[in-house]
């Protein structure tokens, strides 16, 4: 059985998996932890809550990696190889019953629990077949109730099997969890793999799988310097729309997305569609891993051919050219970990030897940190993949997080230092000409301008997205109508006709990303202007020509990933069925009108979801951040202009301690400030990652 304390790391882990970028980031995070612990004792009482909140965020930091791809692409085997546990997760999972399995490396975990399996609740289970669920919603909008009923029958079959298998326990399990202090392959298989279809329904495999919503497994793994969560997903095209929602919510929260392709069919039409969907993420988050090269006859030659094909296809499809591509074999990776190469098929061993010989003779050898060559140690591609993940994680996840918290710590240290110096009279506030009433008036002006600018940005964002999304849909509708009219005029059949929904998704995501980038940039400008105004106010209050320190405003992330653009659309559900419906019509105008009605309804739903669930939510969250930032500085400024004999001043100074203690705290805060200035990003250049790793 596996417990967090007994997980074996990779064989030769230190040789192959030197995650140097993450180690640098780990040292910086550890430094921030030490600094925040000191701050807890030294900052003024008004800064304590934010200091404790920073400590909490540091303790919960993790990099989230999602593995996605088609069935049989080898995602699960890849997950096993990445964590150094060959065979732990069952790789024969039926796509209809697979669940999101999260592998938590060195993260916080439930007390005494190493494995937690969450079941669907009663409402989610019911939604699979009722008209109130997403399937019913789509069926009602498309008038394809017959086809939707076919899907319901498939769901009912699964539900019936689950009820038969679980008996009286079925209802008791809904909405509950099963937790274990240890686990092994057999236990995991009961919850995530298709069950035995025996007559008694008492098969051990997959007993609970039909009901499982998610699985969380926890490990202590020294291979990973920082906490990491690797999620093995069933993909975004799962037939169950309930599981689709779970997968999309996961993608919305991912930091790095590894798209697993099969070397036999790298970048098929389905893969292109998957990449287009996932482009809702920033493309910097995407890595392509071409798996199963062990099944190629001449891997050395074919890898180069496949790489060229993928690059050409990306260019043709107008997809980013700098997405890293790594070639490898999860089977070889697992064999390398276990040392059991005899478990590989004869073909796989032959391909391994062929690639090793070809690389040695060609001189195409990558040197690893210990001096070994890729010929001997990296045919699987796993270490190359981990190095790419390491670089991306440090550059795009760890260091932005570190720098954001470092700046927040500096802001708290500066505010505390200012108040403490004022308390012992080392800051000449007595000469300041600004009264409390003048300060209030200035603060009111800053807040008024901030609110006006923010309201204007929110209003323009709503308008901007309406126009942008409408333009994309209008182009889609016009092109679809034109194609339909041509087919009708030529007298060709429409049964297999379907609109270009992948192009629609790509254009919608592109429009959303353009909006998101502009909105975030404008928000940062507003925040910087506000921070500069606050800094100027400090200078006026203290009677200095310039601020004693730069005021750092909160850092805003981009609006969340638009997963609503990835989910099954009405038009997707209609693909193929549109032609059947159109075949019952006779007039060209009817064909065109039906298509236009369907697309227009989808457009209205898209714009509504975007404005309500994304823009308004983002506006609310960022306004709360802004308000918190303003409240803290307003409190500090008002304390600075209080009369020396004011009761509040006496109370505040009493809370700081004796003059000698205050002086010591100021000195300690100065040291903390110096330490924070030394928390700087090391070399995290990732420009080389677009080069194919083979």
XYZ file of C-alpha atoms in Angstrom:
694
model
C 0.000 0.000 0.000
C 1.096 3.600 -0.625
C 1.191 6.280 2.048
C 2.604 9.791 1.648
C 5.640 8.884 3.722
C 6.566 5.776 1.725
C 6.242 6.825 -1.916
C 9.258 5.713 -3.903
C 10.876 8.329 -6.099
C 12.179 7.678 -9.592
C 15.022 5.289 -10.021
C 17.961 7.576 -10.820
C 15.643 10.465 -9.968
C 18.490 12.800 -9.068
C 20.210 11.951 -12.339
C 17.244 12.621 -14.575
C 14.889 15.026 -12.886
C 16.898 17.996 -11.680
C 14.159 20.624 -11.559
C 16.608 23.481 -11.039
C 14.213 26.325 -11.865
C 11.728 25.112 -9.277
C 14.514 24.727 -6.717
C 15.406 28.408 -7.162
C 11.748 29.342 -6.741
C 11.512 27.118 -3.668
C 14.382 28.997 -2.024
C 12.614 32.293 -2.725
C 9.330 31.023 -1.263
C 11.141 29.722 1.818
C 12.709 33.169 2.192
C 9.258 34.773 2.005
C 7.985 32.345 4.636
C 10.814 33.338 6.989
C 10.247 37.023 6.270
C 6.490 36.815 6.831
C 7.073 35.013 10.141
C 9.270 37.925 11.271
C 6.739 40.437 9.956
C 4.051 38.864 12.123
C 5.996 40.019 15.186
C 7.150 43.409 13.864
C 4.392 45.061 11.791
C 1.857 47.385 13.377
C -1.447 45.798 14.497
C -3.293 47.193 11.479
C -1.023 45.220 9.127
C -1.237 41.927 10.996
C -4.318 40.510 9.253
C -2.789 40.955 5.809
C 0.470 39.443 7.019
C -1.367 36.351 8.261
C -3.253 36.166 4.973
C 0.069 36.234 3.073
C 1.342 33.379 5.250
C -1.768 31.383 4.416
C -1.314 31.933 0.681
C 2.324 30.855 0.911
C 1.328 27.617 2.645
C -1.235 26.813 -0.059
C 0.922 27.521 -3.113
C 0.948 24.786 -5.762
C 1.418 24.396 -9.508
C -1.547 22.731 -11.223
C -0.823 20.585 -14.285
C -3.567 18.980 -16.398
C -3.028 16.076 -18.794
C -5.580 16.036 -21.611
C -5.938 14.199 -24.892
C -7.844 11.597 -26.833
C -8.623 8.115 -25.564
C -5.607 5.788 -25.893
C -3.161 8.695 -26.197
C -1.528 7.435 -23.001
C -2.351 10.195 -20.508
C -2.619 7.845 -17.535
C 0.624 6.006 -18.308
C 2.261 9.418 -18.666
C 0.949 10.471 -15.249
C 2.382 7.293 -13.709
C 5.780 7.988 -15.286
C 5.812 11.639 -14.223
C 5.293 10.797 -10.543
C 7.573 7.731 -10.564
C 4.812 5.208 -9.844
C 4.561 2.789 -12.810
C 1.215 1.029 -12.961
C -0.366 2.915 -10.062
C -3.247 4.392 -12.050
C -5.119 1.906 -14.257
C -4.554 2.762 -17.910
C -7.471 0.704 -19.247
C -10.111 3.196 -18.109
C -13.273 3.274 -20.183
C -13.812 6.868 -21.378
C -17.444 6.753 -20.287
C -16.533 6.005 -16.699
C -13.194 7.743 -16.269
C -12.923 10.521 -13.705
C -10.528 13.352 -12.979
C -7.737 11.899 -10.863
C -5.621 14.478 -9.037
C -2.140 13.452 -7.909
C -1.035 15.814 -5.132
C 2.747 16.020 -4.749
C 3.827 17.499 -1.390
C 0.635 19.535 -0.937
C -1.466 20.005 2.167
C -3.788 17.043 2.674
C -6.732 16.013 4.848
C -5.544 14.824 8.237
C -4.620 11.149 8.094
C -5.944 10.725 4.549
C -3.932 9.698 1.494
C -6.809 8.961 -0.882
C -10.170 10.735 -1.157
C -12.884 9.742 -3.648
C -15.813 12.133 -4.147
C -19.159 10.831 -5.484
C -21.728 12.729 -7.522
C -24.486 14.174 -5.390
C -28.165 13.500 -5.942
C -28.733 16.650 -7.982
C -25.764 16.028 -10.296
C -26.797 12.405 -10.814
C -30.336 13.464 -11.646
C -29.141 16.161 -14.048
C -27.684 13.514 -16.325
C -31.128 12.602 -17.613
C -33.677 15.217 -16.555
C -34.853 18.137 -18.643
C -33.404 20.398 -15.988
C -29.888 19.306 -16.842
C -27.629 20.611 -19.574
C -28.635 17.798 -21.932
C -32.284 18.715 -21.552
C -31.490 22.387 -22.025
C -29.697 21.732 -25.306
C -32.363 19.341 -26.531
C -35.114 21.864 -25.857
C -33.285 24.598 -27.747
C -32.525 22.431 -30.771
C -35.744 20.403 -31.026
C -33.586 17.267 -31.196
C -35.368 15.477 -28.392
C -35.175 12.086 -30.133
C -31.405 12.232 -30.361
C -31.118 13.555 -26.826
C -33.255 10.644 -25.663
C -30.727 8.245 -27.190
C -28.031 9.816 -25.035
C -30.301 9.583 -21.999
C -30.776 5.865 -22.663
C -27.016 5.399 -22.544
C -26.857 7.303 -19.266
C -29.751 5.274 -17.834
C -27.916 2.079 -18.756
C -24.883 3.245 -16.804
C -27.052 4.311 -13.878
C -28.849 0.986 -13.878
C -25.568 -0.885 -13.795
C -24.366 1.257 -10.900
C -27.560 0.664 -8.903
C -27.360 -3.087 -9.505
C -23.704 -3.163 -8.513
C -24.128 -1.094 -5.342
C -27.560 -2.265 -4.227
C -28.923 -0.597 -1.099
C -25.702 1.388 -0.726
C -26.371 3.355 -3.911
C -28.454 6.164 -2.376
C -26.215 6.326 0.679
C -23.173 7.022 -1.482
C -24.610 9.992 -3.395
C -22.883 13.193 -2.319
C -20.506 11.394 0.040
C -16.797 10.599 0.008
C -14.633 7.572 0.720
C -11.276 8.314 2.351
C -8.301 6.054 3.082
C -5.026 6.409 4.949
C -3.206 4.355 2.317
C -3.884 3.050 -1.181
C -2.586 0.838 -3.971
C -3.395 0.027 -7.601
C -6.272 -2.275 -6.657
C -7.996 0.303 -4.480
C -7.665 3.049 -7.081
C -9.063 0.738 -9.758
C -12.256 0.204 -7.757
C -13.029 3.921 -7.990
C -11.818 5.052 -11.413
C -11.948 2.045 -13.761
C -14.862 0.340 -15.540
C -16.402 -2.366 -13.408
C -16.939 -6.052 -14.154
C -20.192 -6.692 -15.980
C -20.853 -10.007 -14.323
C -24.337 -11.244 -13.620
C -24.123 -10.683 -9.898
C -22.744 -7.193 -10.149
C -20.244 -8.020 -7.442
C -17.094 -7.531 -9.507
C -14.216 -5.968 -7.661
C -12.981 -3.762 -10.494
C -14.656 -0.393 -10.703
C -17.281 -1.118 -8.079
C -17.786 2.592 -7.429
C -16.460 4.036 -10.708
C -19.814 4.911 -12.279
C -20.617 7.085 -9.287
C -17.181 8.646 -8.778
C -16.873 12.338 -9.587
C -13.219 12.873 -8.663
C -10.270 11.106 -7.066
C -7.522 12.795 -5.017
C -4.330 10.920 -4.137
C -1.633 12.456 -1.900
C 2.116 11.787 -2.034
C 5.314 12.925 -0.360
C 7.669 12.985 -3.334
C 11.144 14.566 -3.090
C 11.368 14.688 -6.884
C 9.223 17.844 -6.843
C 10.834 20.814 -5.036
C 7.510 22.672 -4.816
C 3.951 21.419 -4.347
C 2.441 20.174 -7.614
C -0.949 18.736 -8.561
C -1.034 16.569 -11.704
C -4.541 15.901 -12.995
C -5.325 13.021 -15.339
C -8.552 14.032 -17.087
C -11.067 12.223 -19.313
C -10.869 15.136 -21.758
C -13.281 17.872 -22.759
C -15.268 15.705 -25.173
C -16.655 13.288 -22.593
C -20.149 12.059 -23.594
C -21.524 12.908 -20.154
C -22.143 16.616 -19.964
C -21.952 16.471 -16.164
C -18.386 15.147 -16.379
C -17.695 17.676 -19.126
C -18.477 20.461 -16.655
C -16.135 18.930 -14.066
C -13.323 18.706 -16.631
C -13.822 22.267 -17.856
C -13.825 23.634 -14.331
C -10.513 21.853 -13.847
C -9.062 23.393 -17.020
C -10.173 26.828 -15.858
C -8.001 26.378 -12.782
C -4.949 24.827 -14.454
C -1.535 26.474 -14.719
C 0.049 24.185 -17.328
C -1.795 21.976 -19.804
C 0.012 18.985 -21.346
C -1.827 17.795 -24.463
C -0.975 14.143 -24.992
C -0.914 13.071 -28.662
C -0.397 9.652 -30.229
C 2.628 9.312 -32.516
C 0.486 7.201 -34.853
C -1.980 10.026 -35.419
C -0.295 13.165 -34.140
C -2.451 16.257 -34.479
C -5.547 14.648 -35.954
C -8.721 16.638 -36.578
C -9.860 15.840 -33.037
C -6.514 17.010 -31.631
C -6.761 20.281 -33.570
C -10.224 20.775 -32.125
C -8.874 20.044 -28.658
C -6.075 22.589 -29.052
C -8.548 25.173 -30.324
C -10.692 24.568 -27.268
C -7.792 24.738 -24.847
C -6.562 27.918 -26.502
C -9.050 29.500 -24.131
C -6.033 29.236 -21.875
C -3.069 31.436 -22.649
C -1.034 29.450 -25.172
C 2.046 29.880 -22.981
C 0.425 27.310 -20.705
C 0.348 24.560 -23.352
C 2.870 21.759 -23.998
C 2.462 19.036 -26.637
C 3.714 15.573 -25.661
C 3.788 13.123 -28.586
C 3.507 9.742 -26.883
C 3.868 6.110 -28.044
C 7.012 6.579 -30.135
C 7.881 3.045 -28.966
C 5.346 1.812 -31.538
C 7.083 3.493 -34.494
C 9.132 1.337 -36.865
C 11.930 3.888 -37.278
C 11.474 6.379 -34.430
C 14.570 8.481 -35.207
C 13.434 9.269 -38.752
C 9.708 9.387 -38.035
C 10.064 11.764 -35.090
C 11.524 14.401 -37.404
C 8.764 13.799 -39.946
C 6.040 14.037 -37.304
C 7.579 17.191 -35.879
C 7.599 18.845 -39.317
C 3.998 17.781 -39.881
C 2.872 19.192 -36.533
C 4.633 22.503 -37.162
C 3.080 22.810 -40.625
C -0.352 21.960 -39.264
C -0.065 24.508 -36.463
C 0.857 27.145 -39.028
C -1.958 26.140 -41.389
C -4.465 26.240 -38.537
C -3.140 29.671 -37.475
C -2.144 28.315 -34.086
C 0.911 29.583 -32.141
C 4.234 28.329 -33.472
C 6.101 28.503 -30.176
C 4.244 25.699 -28.384
C 6.905 23.271 -27.052
C 6.746 19.750 -28.509
C 8.267 16.811 -26.631
C 8.476 13.296 -28.103
C 8.586 10.222 -25.911
C 7.108 7.001 -24.615
C 5.334 6.706 -21.289
C 5.928 2.939 -21.441
C 9.673 3.486 -21.708
C 9.432 5.985 -18.873
C 7.731 3.459 -16.589
C 10.245 0.762 -17.572
C 13.094 3.148 -16.800
C 11.672 3.758 -13.336
C 11.094 0.092 -12.506
C 14.126 -1.215 -14.398
C 11.905 -3.907 -15.913
C 12.553 -3.549 -19.645
C 11.547 -7.180 -20.162
C 7.945 -6.101 -19.566
C 8.071 -4.166 -22.853
C 6.886 -5.843 -26.033
C 9.435 -7.096 -28.534
C 8.486 -4.253 -30.892
C 8.940 -1.683 -28.131
C 12.375 -3.018 -27.181
C 13.416 -3.035 -30.847
C 12.302 0.579 -31.263
C 14.207 1.512 -28.104
C 17.429 -0.018 -29.417
C 16.888 1.526 -32.862
C 16.479 5.034 -31.442
C 19.449 4.596 -29.107
C 21.701 3.485 -31.985
C 20.481 6.244 -34.315
C 21.049 8.983 -31.762
C 24.487 7.695 -30.894
C 25.568 7.583 -34.538
C 24.069 10.972 -35.413
C 25.514 12.777 -32.425
C 22.023 14.030 -31.508
C 22.679 13.713 -27.795
C 21.291 15.900 -25.029
C 23.545 16.186 -21.987
C 21.831 15.797 -18.647
C 22.902 17.509 -15.386
C 24.960 14.512 -14.240
C 26.863 14.311 -17.523
C 24.979 11.308 -18.853
C 23.702 11.465 -22.383
C 20.116 11.283 -23.557
C 21.106 8.157 -25.472
C 21.383 6.298 -22.184
C 18.950 8.119 -19.956
C 16.269 10.006 -21.829
C 14.790 7.980 -24.664
C 11.417 8.121 -22.902
C 11.235 11.916 -23.157
C 9.942 12.114 -19.582
C 12.904 14.087 -18.248
C 12.671 16.471 -21.213
C 8.983 16.979 -20.483
C 9.720 17.591 -16.812
C 12.407 20.138 -17.710
C 9.946 22.038 -19.911
C 7.333 21.917 -17.146
C 9.981 23.058 -14.660
C 10.889 26.101 -16.773
C 7.276 27.060 -17.485
C 6.247 26.539 -13.884
C 9.022 28.792 -12.599
C 8.582 31.499 -15.248
C 4.781 31.649 -15.468
C 3.557 30.371 -12.088
C 6.063 30.448 -9.227
C 7.868 33.735 -9.831
C 4.771 35.836 -10.611
C 3.315 34.501 -7.336
C 6.562 35.237 -5.454
C 6.913 38.760 -6.841
C 3.305 39.592 -6.070
C 3.630 38.559 -2.405
C 7.062 40.189 -2.110
C 5.589 43.524 -3.216
C 2.670 43.147 -0.805
C 5.126 42.457 2.024
C 7.147 45.545 1.090
C 3.999 47.655 1.165
C 3.121 46.416 4.669
C 6.688 46.894 5.920
C 6.801 50.456 4.566
C 3.467 51.403 6.125
C 4.479 49.921 9.482
C 7.872 51.647 9.427
C 6.228 54.986 8.699
C 3.815 54.714 11.631
C 6.491 53.477 14.026
C 8.877 56.303 13.121
C 6.086 58.783 13.603
C 5.374 57.247 17.025
C 8.925 57.907 18.275
C 9.109 61.326 16.639
C 11.736 60.367 14.060
C 9.370 61.451 11.302
C 8.633 65.183 11.246
C 4.881 65.112 10.801
C 4.386 68.095 13.089
C 5.499 70.377 10.291
C 2.958 69.007 7.862
C 0.441 71.604 6.755
C -2.386 69.203 5.935
C -5.262 69.036 8.366
C -7.523 66.063 8.925
C -10.307 67.770 6.950
C -7.974 68.529 4.051
C -6.811 64.920 4.067
C -10.400 63.664 3.984
C -11.143 65.922 1.017
C -8.094 64.651 -0.882
C -8.991 61.043 -0.105
C -12.555 61.640 -1.307
C -11.208 63.023 -4.596
C -8.997 59.967 -5.143
C -11.825 57.547 -4.322
C -14.281 59.432 -6.544
C -11.915 59.332 -9.513
C -11.124 55.677 -8.886
C -14.821 54.756 -8.822
C -15.567 56.815 -11.944
C -12.683 55.249 -13.865
C -13.607 51.765 -12.692
C -17.295 52.147 -13.552
C -16.358 53.462 -16.997
C -14.038 50.486 -17.557
C -16.733 47.995 -16.532
C -19.290 49.652 -18.805
C -16.913 49.775 -21.770
C -15.912 46.137 -21.163
C -19.518 44.985 -21.360
C -19.992 46.944 -24.564
C -16.669 45.783 -26.005
C -17.440 42.091 -25.481
C -20.926 42.442 -26.934
C -19.534 43.967 -30.118
C -16.592 41.546 -30.373
C -18.641 38.375 -29.852
C -21.438 39.624 -32.100
C -18.955 40.289 -34.905
C -17.565 36.753 -34.625
C -21.029 35.211 -34.690
C -22.161 37.395 -37.585
C -19.193 36.217 -39.633
C -19.928 32.601 -38.662
C -23.601 32.942 -39.599
C -22.856 34.624 -42.928
C -20.334 31.947 -43.894
C -22.684 29.163 -42.812
C -25.599 30.625 -44.750
C -23.429 31.001 -47.847
C -22.250 27.384 -47.636
C -25.802 26.156 -47.159
C -27.101 28.109 -50.125
C -24.336 26.757 -52.364
C -25.089 23.165 -51.377
C -28.809 23.614 -51.980
C -28.229 25.285 -55.346
C -25.993 22.390 -56.404
C -28.581 19.877 -55.270
C -26.109 18.170 -52.944
C -27.207 16.285 -49.842
C -27.034 17.965 -46.457
C -27.077 14.949 -44.161
C -23.365 15.179 -43.362
C -23.123 18.967 -43.445
C -22.005 20.733 -40.286
C -20.965 24.337 -39.610
C -17.370 25.335 -38.811
C -17.772 25.301 -35.032
C -14.043 24.874 -34.383
C -13.331 28.065 -36.318
C -16.119 29.729 -34.344
C -14.557 28.640 -31.043
C -11.101 29.793 -32.091
C -12.384 33.204 -33.164
C -14.468 33.600 -29.999
C -11.504 32.714 -27.800
C -9.257 35.084 -29.760
C -11.801 37.882 -29.328
C -12.088 37.108 -25.616
C -8.319 37.113 -25.125
C -8.002 40.451 -26.940
C -10.658 41.909 -24.667
C -9.076 40.350 -21.578
C -5.623 41.745 -22.345
C -6.976 45.245 -23.000
C -9.173 45.181 -19.909
C -6.337 44.020 -17.652
C -3.942 46.635 -19.070
C -6.490 49.425 -18.497
C -7.149 48.183 -14.967
C -3.426 48.265 -14.203
C -3.249 51.838 -15.488
C -6.106 52.831 -13.171
C -4.406 51.082 -10.260
C -1.028 52.695 -10.961
C -2.592 56.140 -11.177
C -4.351 55.543 -7.855
C -1.145 54.276 -6.215
C 0.738 57.349 -7.473
C -1.983 59.590 -6.024
C -1.679 57.848 -2.652
C 2.128 58.226 -2.760
C 1.717 61.937 -3.486
C -0.675 62.227 -0.579
C 1.885 60.642 1.759
C 4.449 63.212 0.562
C 2.064 66.098 1.264
C 1.088 64.769 4.685
C 4.725 64.315 5.689
C 5.863 67.608 4.182
C 8.391 65.997 1.858
C 9.034 66.687 -1.809
C 8.465 63.063 -2.779
C 7.118 59.928 -1.184
C 9.315 58.056 1.242
C 8.508 54.822 -0.582
C 6.655 53.717 -3.718
C 3.077 52.700 -3.040
C 2.435 49.271 -4.568
C -1.122 48.491 -5.571
C -2.647 44.996 -5.692
C -1.669 42.763 -8.604
C -4.561 41.661 -10.778
C -4.699 38.419 -12.699
C -6.427 38.214 -16.044
C -10.130 37.346 -16.008
C -10.580 33.602 -15.584
C -10.430 31.188 -18.503
C -13.675 31.264 -20.533
C -14.650 27.629 -20.071
C -18.161 28.398 -21.281
C -16.640 28.651 -24.781
C -15.256 25.120 -24.433
C -18.436 23.371 -23.332
C -20.791 21.554 -25.657
C -22.740 24.097 -27.697
C -26.137 23.700 -29.244
C -24.456 23.747 -32.639
C -22.061 20.978 -31.572
C -24.961 18.829 -30.441
C -26.630 19.530 -33.774
C -23.698 18.433 -35.924
C -24.879 15.676 -38.241
C -28.420 16.143 -36.971
C -28.628 19.497 -38.735
C -28.317 17.722 -42.035
C -31.008 15.232 -41.093
C -33.320 18.032 -40.073
C -32.557 20.015 -43.205
C -33.187 16.967 -45.364
C -36.831 17.142 -44.292
C -37.149 20.687 -45.615
C -37.680 21.749 -49.196
C -37.075 25.470 -49.490
C -33.641 27.040 -49.383
C -34.974 29.898 -47.266
C -36.088 27.407 -44.630
C -32.647 25.804 -44.417
C -30.983 29.168 -43.959
C -33.577 30.464 -41.478
C -33.266 27.378 -39.254
C -29.482 27.628 -39.149
C -29.557 31.370 -38.472
C -32.071 30.936 -35.646
C -29.940 28.256 -33.991
C -26.732 30.299 -34.235
C -28.404 33.517 -33.060
C -29.740 31.794 -29.945
C -26.257 30.442 -29.227
C -24.825 33.944 -29.663
C -27.258 35.399 -27.132
C -26.410 32.647 -24.627
C -22.664 33.170 -25.128
C -22.815 36.930 -24.578
C -25.050 36.509 -21.527
C -22.735 33.924 -19.922
C -19.674 36.047 -20.630
C -21.110 39.228 -19.159
C -22.742 37.694 -16.094
C -20.289 34.955 -15.111
C -17.013 36.533 -16.185
C -17.029 40.308 -16.563
C -19.362 41.096 -13.668
C -17.664 38.542 -11.411
C -14.207 39.863 -12.337
C -15.389 43.426 -11.705
C -16.731 42.485 -8.271
C -13.557 40.646 -7.225
C -11.189 43.385 -8.353
C -13.308 46.104 -6.739
C -13.029 44.268 -3.412
C -9.228 44.166 -3.850
C -9.139 47.871 -4.634
C -11.297 48.694 -1.636
C -9.026 46.708 0.694
C -5.954 48.478 -0.688
C -7.538 51.909 -0.222
C -8.814 51.165 3.294
C -5.347 50.199 4.546
C -3.626 53.323 3.245
C -6.462 55.617 4.317
C -6.137 54.288 7.869
C -2.368 54.882 7.842
C -2.735 58.408 6.444
C -5.375 59.396 8.989
C -3.202 58.151 11.834
C -0.389 60.387 10.573
C -2.441 63.605 10.777
C -3.913 62.982 14.212
C -2.972 65.635 16.806
C -0.182 64.534 19.122
C -2.511 64.717 22.130
C -5.337 62.770 20.495
C -6.478 59.716 22.524
C -6.113 57.560 19.417
C -2.431 58.489 19.159
C -1.769 57.532 22.766
C -3.599 54.251 22.311
C -1.772 53.497 19.060
C 1.632 54.279 20.538
C 0.841 52.171 23.568
C 0.119 49.222 21.273
C 3.561 49.687 19.687
C 5.370 49.280 23.015
C 8.061 51.347 24.722
C 10.201 53.740 22.683
C 13.165 51.375 22.839
C 11.011 48.498 21.615
C 9.658 50.640 18.772
C 13.181 51.567 17.719
C 14.143 47.884 17.683
C 11.092 47.067 15.578
C 12.017 49.778 13.085
C 15.518 48.300 12.791
C 14.056 44.818 12.328
C 11.689 46.081 9.631
C 14.612 47.741 7.851
C 16.365 44.353 7.802
C 13.193 42.704 6.524
C 12.972 45.299 3.754
C 16.554 44.561 2.712
C 15.803 40.825 2.683
C 12.740 41.390 0.495
C 14.778 43.397 -2.007
C 17.032 40.349 -2.384
C 14.082 38.138 -3.384
C 14.656 38.484 -7.120
C 13.989 36.289 -10.097
C 16.869 34.167 -11.304
C 17.385 33.194 -14.933
C 13.973 32.013 -16.133
C 14.360 32.512 -19.871
C 11.982 30.150 -21.690
C 12.486 31.385 -25.250
C 14.267 28.124 -26.074
C 11.261 25.976 -25.169
C 9.689 26.230 -28.618
C 12.528 24.023 -29.878
C 11.351 20.445 -30.218
C 12.726 18.120 -27.562
C 13.408 14.723 -29.117
